[in-house]
Amino acid sequence: EVNIHSFYKEEPAPMGIADYGIGPYGPYKTETTQLLGSVYVGYLSITSPSGNPEVAFQLNGVLNYQYDGNVYALWVQNVVVYNTETHSATVADNVWNFTSPYANVTSLQGNGALGTYGNQTFYSYTYTTTSLVPPFTFYLLLNVTENSAGQPVLYFWANLGSGWVNFDKVTILNAKGASNVYFLVDGDKYTGSGNMYDIELVMGGVGGTATLTSSYVFMNLEYWNGHNFQQILNAYNFGSDTAETVENALDLPYYLNPMTGTLKSGIEAGRGGLNSLWNFTFMGSLTVKAPIQSGYVLVYLTKYGYNSSYAEYAIPFTDYGAKFSLLEGDYAILVYNQEFQLVGEATVNLQGGVYEGTGVANFSV
């Protein structure tokens, strides 16, 4: 299995939330076509040796595809560069080749262009700059599909508070008829370039390490499981595939919503270590089988009782079910149709380290 501390053993490091495919029971693999990150900034200030007041928030994943008998790995970055003094936020993206050491990116078609860093060719595009004054939340989404020619197509999305924008679409031209096209998390092997097959939502300094002087930042990372966006089950508080780093960052787990049994990463200024945020020891995996093809499902801890305000935490699902990564506990499950009428309910005791599945008692509406 991979050594998660191959690249960083202590701060400075890229800090946030990451899935390395390493859990308490060893390595595992996840294949997904979509990655979703959210970042909340209550306040944030930094210092850096260069005097640059910017930090880069990066949603990073490794795209795997097979073509002509070879397996390729591209490192894909969806980025918001945030200026902590002027409060400007610039949306950008990068694609690098992780297939072999110092491999170059070629034959990409999108809004951006190829450039060089050191002796490596990579793809980049800078979309737009807008103003984000704390407190604010923004969202980043990476999506991969194949077009009619079988070429992998990357879609870069951002929502900085005014709705989703697909700001770049990158086609891999020299891979017609590619197969096994997905973002890969794999704790059992490194990419050909010696990097991690991981997914990350991290912050780092721009042009050098940034030192946090004050910080109230929360991050959440989810992946598409074929039914819904699911939180990662084994989370670490640092990334490895990027060179942008921060220090004096204390990165700990917090409740995303206490009543829903979900967690997020929270970063404050302070001396921290590179650790696990949460894992399958005290988290469980819950699969809900739904009586309808698509709708909404609400899962909450029964000790909190039901409150109609919980409806905002109901998540959309498709293909007759949903999967959740949750803290162990007793849960109530409510399934709604597209009109938000209740069509099923269940209760379940979820244990840490257990994959639990349940159907729901059906209602007719």
PDB file of C-alpha atoms in Angstrom, residues 45 101 116 128 134 163 192 241 243 302 310 313 318-319 321:
ATOM      1  CA  SER A  45      -5.518  36.084   7.062  1.00  0.00           C
ATOM      2  CA  PRO A 101       7.939  11.007 -14.439  1.00  0.00           C
ATOM      3  CA  THR A 116       5.596  24.925 -19.269  1.00  0.00           C
ATOM      4  CA  THR A 128     -12.615  35.142 -14.168  1.00  0.00           C
ATOM      5  CA  PRO A 134     -16.227  36.879   4.183  1.00  0.00           C
ATOM      6  CA  GLY A 163     -25.126  29.679  -9.345  1.00  0.00           C
ATOM      7  CA  GLY A 192       3.506   6.247 -12.998  1.00  0.00           C
ATOM      8  CA  ASP A 241      -0.156  15.854  -4.909  1.00  0.00           C
ATOM      9  CA  ALA A 243       3.332  21.815  -3.929  1.00  0.00           C
ATOM     10  CA  THR A 302     -33.221   9.770  16.105  1.00  0.00           C
ATOM     11  CA  TYR A 310     -34.482  19.050   8.510  1.00  0.00           C
ATOM     12  CA  TYR A 313     -30.765  18.337   4.527  1.00  0.00           C
ATOM     13  CA  THR A 318     -31.245   8.535  -8.532  1.00  0.00           C
ATOM     14  CA  ASP A 319     -31.317   4.849  -9.556  1.00  0.00           C
ATOM     15  CA  GLY A 321     -31.218   4.370  -3.715  1.00  0.00           C
TER      16      GLY A 321
END
